[in-house]
Coordinates of C-alpha atoms and ligand atoms in Angstrom, one line a residue:
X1 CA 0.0 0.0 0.0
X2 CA 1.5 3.6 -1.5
X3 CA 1.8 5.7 2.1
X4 CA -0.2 8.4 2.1
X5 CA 1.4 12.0 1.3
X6 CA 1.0 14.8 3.8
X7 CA -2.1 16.5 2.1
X8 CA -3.2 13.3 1.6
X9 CA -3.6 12.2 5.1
X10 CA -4.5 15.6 6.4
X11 CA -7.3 15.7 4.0
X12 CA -8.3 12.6 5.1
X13 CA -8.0 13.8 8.8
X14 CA -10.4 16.6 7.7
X15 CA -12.9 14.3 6.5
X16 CA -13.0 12.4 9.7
X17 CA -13.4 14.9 12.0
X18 CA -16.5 16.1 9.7
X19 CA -18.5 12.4 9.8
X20 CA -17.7 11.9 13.7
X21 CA -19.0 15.8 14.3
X22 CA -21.8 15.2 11.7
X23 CA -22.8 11.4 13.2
X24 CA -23.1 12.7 16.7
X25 CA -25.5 15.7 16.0
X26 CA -27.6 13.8 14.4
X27 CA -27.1 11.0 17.4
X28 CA -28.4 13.9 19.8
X29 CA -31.3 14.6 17.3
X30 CA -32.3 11.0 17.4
X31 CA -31.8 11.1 21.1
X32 CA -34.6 14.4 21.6
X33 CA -36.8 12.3 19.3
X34 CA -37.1 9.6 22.0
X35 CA -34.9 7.0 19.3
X36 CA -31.6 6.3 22.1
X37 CA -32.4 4.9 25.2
X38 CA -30.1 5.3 28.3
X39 CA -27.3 7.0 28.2
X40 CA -25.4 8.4 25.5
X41 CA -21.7 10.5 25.7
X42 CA -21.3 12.7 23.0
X43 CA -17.6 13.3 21.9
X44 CA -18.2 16.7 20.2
X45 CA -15.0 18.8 20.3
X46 CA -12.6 16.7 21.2
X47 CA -12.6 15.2 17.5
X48 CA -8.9 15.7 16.7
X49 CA -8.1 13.6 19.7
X50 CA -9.6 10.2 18.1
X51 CA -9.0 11.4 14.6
X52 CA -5.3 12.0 15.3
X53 CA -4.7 8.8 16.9
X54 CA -6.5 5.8 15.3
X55 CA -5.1 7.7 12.1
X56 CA -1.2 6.6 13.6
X57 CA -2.7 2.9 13.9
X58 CA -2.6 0.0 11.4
X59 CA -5.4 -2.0 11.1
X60 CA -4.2 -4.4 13.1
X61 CA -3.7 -2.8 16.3
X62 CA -6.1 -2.6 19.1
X63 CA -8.5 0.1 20.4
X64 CA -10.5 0.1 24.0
X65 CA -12.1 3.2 25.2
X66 CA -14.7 4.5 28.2
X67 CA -18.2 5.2 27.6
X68 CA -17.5 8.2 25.0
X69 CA -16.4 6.2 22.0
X70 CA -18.6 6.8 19.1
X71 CA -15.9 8.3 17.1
X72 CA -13.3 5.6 17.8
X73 CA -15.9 2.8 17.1
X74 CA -15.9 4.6 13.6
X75 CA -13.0 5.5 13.1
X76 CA -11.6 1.6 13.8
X77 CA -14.0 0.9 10.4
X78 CA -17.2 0.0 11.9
X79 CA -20.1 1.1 9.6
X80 CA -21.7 4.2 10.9
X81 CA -25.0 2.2 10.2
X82 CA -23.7 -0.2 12.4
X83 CA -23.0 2.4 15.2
X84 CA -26.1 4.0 14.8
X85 CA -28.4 0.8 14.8
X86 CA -26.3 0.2 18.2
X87 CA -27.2 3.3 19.7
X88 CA -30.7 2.7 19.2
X89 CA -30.7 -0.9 20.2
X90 CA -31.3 -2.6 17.3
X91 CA -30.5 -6.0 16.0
X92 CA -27.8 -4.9 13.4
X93 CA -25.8 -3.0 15.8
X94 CA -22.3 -3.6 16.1
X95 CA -22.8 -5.2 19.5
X96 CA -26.7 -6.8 18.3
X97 CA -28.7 -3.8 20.3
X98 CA -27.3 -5.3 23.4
X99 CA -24.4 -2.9 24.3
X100 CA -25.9 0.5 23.7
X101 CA -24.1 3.5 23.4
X102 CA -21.3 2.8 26.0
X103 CA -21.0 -0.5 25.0
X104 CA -19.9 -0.8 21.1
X105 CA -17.8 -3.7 20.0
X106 CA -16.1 -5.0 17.2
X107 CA -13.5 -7.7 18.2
X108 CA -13.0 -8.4 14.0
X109 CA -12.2 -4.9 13.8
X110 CA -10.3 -5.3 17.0
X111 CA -12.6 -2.3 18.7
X112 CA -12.7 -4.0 22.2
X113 CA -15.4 -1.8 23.2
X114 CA -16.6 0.9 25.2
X115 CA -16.6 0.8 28.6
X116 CA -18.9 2.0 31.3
X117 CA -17.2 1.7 34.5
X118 CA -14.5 5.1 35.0
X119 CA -11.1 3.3 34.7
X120 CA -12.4 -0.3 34.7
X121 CA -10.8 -1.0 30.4
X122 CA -7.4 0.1 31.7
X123 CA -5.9 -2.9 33.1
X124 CA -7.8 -5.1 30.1
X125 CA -5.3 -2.5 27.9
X126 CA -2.2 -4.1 30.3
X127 CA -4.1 -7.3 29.0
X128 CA -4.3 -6.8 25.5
X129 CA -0.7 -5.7 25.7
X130 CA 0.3 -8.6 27.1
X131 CA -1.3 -10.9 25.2
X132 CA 0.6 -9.0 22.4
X133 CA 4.1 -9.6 23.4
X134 CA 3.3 -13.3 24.6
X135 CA 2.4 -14.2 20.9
X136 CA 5.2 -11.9 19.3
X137 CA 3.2 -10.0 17.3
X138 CA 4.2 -6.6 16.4
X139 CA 0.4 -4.8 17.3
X140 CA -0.4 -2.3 19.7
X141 CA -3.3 -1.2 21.9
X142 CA -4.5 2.5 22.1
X143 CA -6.3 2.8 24.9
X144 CA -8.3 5.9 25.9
X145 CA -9.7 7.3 29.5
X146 CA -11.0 10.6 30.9
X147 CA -8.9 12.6 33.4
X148 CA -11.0 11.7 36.2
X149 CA -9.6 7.9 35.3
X150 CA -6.4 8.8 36.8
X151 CA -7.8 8.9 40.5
X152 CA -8.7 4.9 40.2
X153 CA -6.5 2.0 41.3
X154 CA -6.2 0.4 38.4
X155 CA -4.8 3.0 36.3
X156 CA -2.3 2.7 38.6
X157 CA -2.1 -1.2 38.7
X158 CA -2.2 -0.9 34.8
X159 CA 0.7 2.0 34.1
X160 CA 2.7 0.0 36.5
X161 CA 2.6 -3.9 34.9
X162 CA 3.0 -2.0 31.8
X163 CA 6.1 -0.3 32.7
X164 CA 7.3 -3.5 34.3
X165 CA 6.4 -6.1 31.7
X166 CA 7.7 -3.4 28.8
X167 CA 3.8 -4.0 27.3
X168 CA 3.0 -2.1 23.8
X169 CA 0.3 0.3 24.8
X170 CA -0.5 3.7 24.6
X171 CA -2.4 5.0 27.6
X172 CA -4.3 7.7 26.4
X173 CA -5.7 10.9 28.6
X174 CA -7.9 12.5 27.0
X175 CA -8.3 15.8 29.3
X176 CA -11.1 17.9 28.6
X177 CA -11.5 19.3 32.0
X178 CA -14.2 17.6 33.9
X179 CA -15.0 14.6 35.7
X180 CA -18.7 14.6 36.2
X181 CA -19.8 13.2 39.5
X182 CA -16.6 13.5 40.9
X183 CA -15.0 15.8 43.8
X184 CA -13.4 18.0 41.0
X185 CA -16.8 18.8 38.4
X186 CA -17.4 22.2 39.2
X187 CA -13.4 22.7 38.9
X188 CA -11.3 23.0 35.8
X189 CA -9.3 20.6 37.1
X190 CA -6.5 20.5 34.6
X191 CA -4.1 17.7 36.2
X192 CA -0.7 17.2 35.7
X193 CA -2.1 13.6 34.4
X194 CA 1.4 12.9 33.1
X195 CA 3.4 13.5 36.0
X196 CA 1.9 9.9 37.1
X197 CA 3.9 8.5 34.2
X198 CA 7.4 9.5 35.8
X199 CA 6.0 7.6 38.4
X200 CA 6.2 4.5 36.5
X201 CA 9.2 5.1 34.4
X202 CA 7.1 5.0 31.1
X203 CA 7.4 7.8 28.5
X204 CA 5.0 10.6 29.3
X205 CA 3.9 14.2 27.0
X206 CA 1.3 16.8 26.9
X207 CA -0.4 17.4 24.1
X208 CA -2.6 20.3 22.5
X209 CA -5.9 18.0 21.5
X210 CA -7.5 21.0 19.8
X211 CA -4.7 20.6 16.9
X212 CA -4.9 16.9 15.1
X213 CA -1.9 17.1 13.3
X214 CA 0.0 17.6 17.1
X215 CA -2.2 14.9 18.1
X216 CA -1.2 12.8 15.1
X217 CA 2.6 13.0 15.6
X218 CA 2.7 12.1 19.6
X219 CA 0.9 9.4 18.7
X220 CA 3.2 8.4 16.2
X221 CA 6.1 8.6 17.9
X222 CA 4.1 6.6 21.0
X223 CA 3.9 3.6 18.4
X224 CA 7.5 3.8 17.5
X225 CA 8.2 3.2 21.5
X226 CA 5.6 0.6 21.3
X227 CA 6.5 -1.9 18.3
X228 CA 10.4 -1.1 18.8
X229 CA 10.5 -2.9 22.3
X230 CA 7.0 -2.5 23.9
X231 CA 7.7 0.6 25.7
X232 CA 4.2 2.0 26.8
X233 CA 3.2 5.8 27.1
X234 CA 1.4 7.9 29.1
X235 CA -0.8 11.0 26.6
X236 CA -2.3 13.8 28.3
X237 CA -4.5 14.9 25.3
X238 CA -5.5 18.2 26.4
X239 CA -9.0 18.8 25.1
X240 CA -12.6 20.0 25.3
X241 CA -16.1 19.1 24.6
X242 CA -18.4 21.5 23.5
X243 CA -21.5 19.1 24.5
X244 CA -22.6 18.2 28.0
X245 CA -21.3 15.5 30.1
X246 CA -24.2 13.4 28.3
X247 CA -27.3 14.1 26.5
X248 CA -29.0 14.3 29.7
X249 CA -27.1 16.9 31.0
X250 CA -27.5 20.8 30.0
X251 CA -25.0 22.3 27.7
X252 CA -22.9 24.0 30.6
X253 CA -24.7 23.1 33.6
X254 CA -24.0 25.4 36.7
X255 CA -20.2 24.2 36.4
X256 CA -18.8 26.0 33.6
X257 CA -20.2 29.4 32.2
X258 CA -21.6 29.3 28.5
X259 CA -18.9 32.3 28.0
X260 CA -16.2 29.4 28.9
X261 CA -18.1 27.4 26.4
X262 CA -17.9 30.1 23.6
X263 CA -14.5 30.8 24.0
X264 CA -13.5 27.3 23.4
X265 CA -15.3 26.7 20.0
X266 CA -13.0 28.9 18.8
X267 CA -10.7 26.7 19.2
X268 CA -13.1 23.7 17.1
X269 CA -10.4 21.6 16.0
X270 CA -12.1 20.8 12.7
X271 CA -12.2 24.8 11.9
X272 CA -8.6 24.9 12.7
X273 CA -7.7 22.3 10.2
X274 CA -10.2 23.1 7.6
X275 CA -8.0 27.4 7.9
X276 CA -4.7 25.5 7.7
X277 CA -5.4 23.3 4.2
X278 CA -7.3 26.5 3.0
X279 CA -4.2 28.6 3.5
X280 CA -2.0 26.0 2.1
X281 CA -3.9 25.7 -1.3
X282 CA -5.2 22.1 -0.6
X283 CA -8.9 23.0 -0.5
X284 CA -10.9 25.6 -1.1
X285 CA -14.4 26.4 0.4
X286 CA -16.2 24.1 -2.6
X287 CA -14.5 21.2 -1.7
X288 CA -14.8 21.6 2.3
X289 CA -18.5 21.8 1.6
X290 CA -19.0 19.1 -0.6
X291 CA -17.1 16.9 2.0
X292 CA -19.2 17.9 4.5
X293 CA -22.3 17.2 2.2
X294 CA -20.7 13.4 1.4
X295 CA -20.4 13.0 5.5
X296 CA -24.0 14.3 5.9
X297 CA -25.3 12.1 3.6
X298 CA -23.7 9.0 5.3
X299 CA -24.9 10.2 8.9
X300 CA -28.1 10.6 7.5
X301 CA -28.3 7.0 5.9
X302 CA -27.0 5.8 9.5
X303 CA -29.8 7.1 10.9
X304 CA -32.0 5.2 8.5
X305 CA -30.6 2.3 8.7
X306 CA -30.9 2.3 12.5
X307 CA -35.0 3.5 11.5
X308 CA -35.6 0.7 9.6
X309 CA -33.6 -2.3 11.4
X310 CA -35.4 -4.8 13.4
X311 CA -35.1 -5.2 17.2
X312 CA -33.2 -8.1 18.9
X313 CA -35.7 -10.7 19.3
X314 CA -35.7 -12.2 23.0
X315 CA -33.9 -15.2 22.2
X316 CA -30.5 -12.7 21.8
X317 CA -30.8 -11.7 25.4
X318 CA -29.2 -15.2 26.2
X319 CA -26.6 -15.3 23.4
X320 CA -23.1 -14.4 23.6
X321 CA -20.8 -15.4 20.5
X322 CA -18.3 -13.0 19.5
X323 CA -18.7 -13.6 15.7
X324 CA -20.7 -15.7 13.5
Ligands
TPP1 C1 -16.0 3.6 39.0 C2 -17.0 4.7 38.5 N1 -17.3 5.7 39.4 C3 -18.2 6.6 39.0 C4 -18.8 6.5 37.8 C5 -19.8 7.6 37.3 N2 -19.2 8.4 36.3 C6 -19.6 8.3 35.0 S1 -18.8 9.3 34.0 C7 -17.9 10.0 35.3 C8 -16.9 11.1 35.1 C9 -15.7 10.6 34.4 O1 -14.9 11.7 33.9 P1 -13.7 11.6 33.0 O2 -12.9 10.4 33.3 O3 -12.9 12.9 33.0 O4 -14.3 11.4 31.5 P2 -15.2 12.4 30.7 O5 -16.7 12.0 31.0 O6 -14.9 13.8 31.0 O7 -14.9 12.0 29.2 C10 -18.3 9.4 36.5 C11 -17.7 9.7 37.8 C12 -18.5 5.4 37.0 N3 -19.1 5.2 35.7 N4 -17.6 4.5 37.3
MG2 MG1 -13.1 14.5 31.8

């Protein structure tokens, strides 16, 4: 496969950012109609942080995120159909309507799901690492967690078998600020999340996760550690969503102003990228829209599909197969 040149990739970068932005608002429109059930973590904003990543990964390697994984999910390859269908519990969903929004899973796309429980995917990262090295393959595992992650045990446990057992992951932090329903919330508790990785000997750096291409290179050079020897890193991805903690929650809530809110989309990643390949000649405002129109269309036909699939019938309740 011909590697990608530079406006190639960023193009391509550009692109994604649009159909996770463009899947997810039409995700919360679904959600107002009554479509989504339970809970449902919307990623908008912190785009370039998924987008800059999984675009360092081969297909190959391994993804496992928290509950806020709508944009890796598609990003891995799974169908946005499949996503959506998922979201609102129906039988083609990537995880049969059984998983929901914080539960998407793709093992043949080697997506190993979303995960409800703050911190509780990290040490199955250690896991995946290991399993890695113990079969010699050359893969490795991105795994991503809020800030808030980093007050849990098994971060801890997990940064520190890593470190020991030289495992090929990529811990990956994304910080955008807030921990709902912990002690910090109403705080913009910016931590020094990689100060924890001198703590374990493991390469740590801090990140601007408004800017994809940044994103993109630390990621990069996390994988070089990571097949050249299994050395794991610690990401802070410094970030912000623009959405609230989840579609039941308001907008900004009484802990953040909507002036704090404001200030921030001007930093929207996607804007920022769209400016830079304007500048440089690569697109012009004809092409950015028709991209957008292309992404539309396929967030719209997600939302379809998900409309028109079946539900599980009751017999699925009891069946657990990872593939056919
Ligand atoms: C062990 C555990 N404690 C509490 C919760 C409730 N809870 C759900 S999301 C969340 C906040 C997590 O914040 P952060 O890790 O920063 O991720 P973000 O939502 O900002 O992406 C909490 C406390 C949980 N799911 N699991
Ligand atoms: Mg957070």
């Amino acid at each position: 496969m011909a590697t990608a040149t530079a406006p190639e990739l960023h193009l391509r970068m550009l692109r994604q950012m649009l159909l996770v932005r463009r899947f997810e608002e039409k995700a919360a429109e679904a959600y107002a109609l009554g479509k989504i059930g339970g809970f449902c973590h919307l990623y908008i904003g912190q785009e370039a942080s998924a987008v800059g990543s999984i675009s360092a990964l081969e297909p190959l390697d391994y993804v496992i995120c928290s509950y806020r994984e709508h944009g890796q999910a598609l990003l891995k390859g799974i169908t946005a159909g499949a996503v959506m269908a998922e979201l609102f519990g129906k039988a083609t969903g990537c995880s049969r309507g059984k998983g929901g929004s914080m539960h998407l899973f793709d093992a043949a796309h080697r997506f190993m799901g979303g995960h409800g429980i703050v911190g509780g995917h990290i040490p199955l990262a250690a896991g995946i690492g290991f399993a890695i090295k113990y079969r010699g393959g050359r893969e490795v595992c991105l795994c991503y967690f809020g800030e808030a992650a980093v007050n849990i045990g098994a971060f801890h446990e997990a940064l520190n078998m890593a470190s020991v057992w030289k495992l090929p992951v990529i811990f990956l932090c994304e910080n955008n600020r807030y921990g709902m329903g912990t002690a910090f919330e109403r705080v913009a508790a910016v931590t020094d999340v990689v100060e924890h990785a001198c703590s374990y000997d493991i390469a740590g750096e801090v990140v601007n996760g408004m800017d994809v291409l940044e994103v993109h290179a630390a990621v990069e050079r996390a994988v070089q550690r990571a097949r050249n020897g299994g050395h794991p890193t610690l990401l802070e991805i410094r970030t912000y969503r623009f959405m609230g903690h989840s579609m039941s929650d308001p907008l900004h809530g009484v802990y953040r102003t909507k002036e704090e809110v404001e200030e921030q989309k001007k930093k929207d990643p996607i804007t920022k990228l769209a400016h830079q390949l304007m500048e440089q000649g690569v697109i012009d405002q004809a092409r950015l829209d028709e991209l957008d129109a292309e992404v539309h269309a396929e967030a719209e036909l997600a939302v379809q599909f998900a409309d028109e699939s079946p539900d599980p019938e009751p017999a699925e309740l009891t069946r657990h197969v990872l593939a056919d």
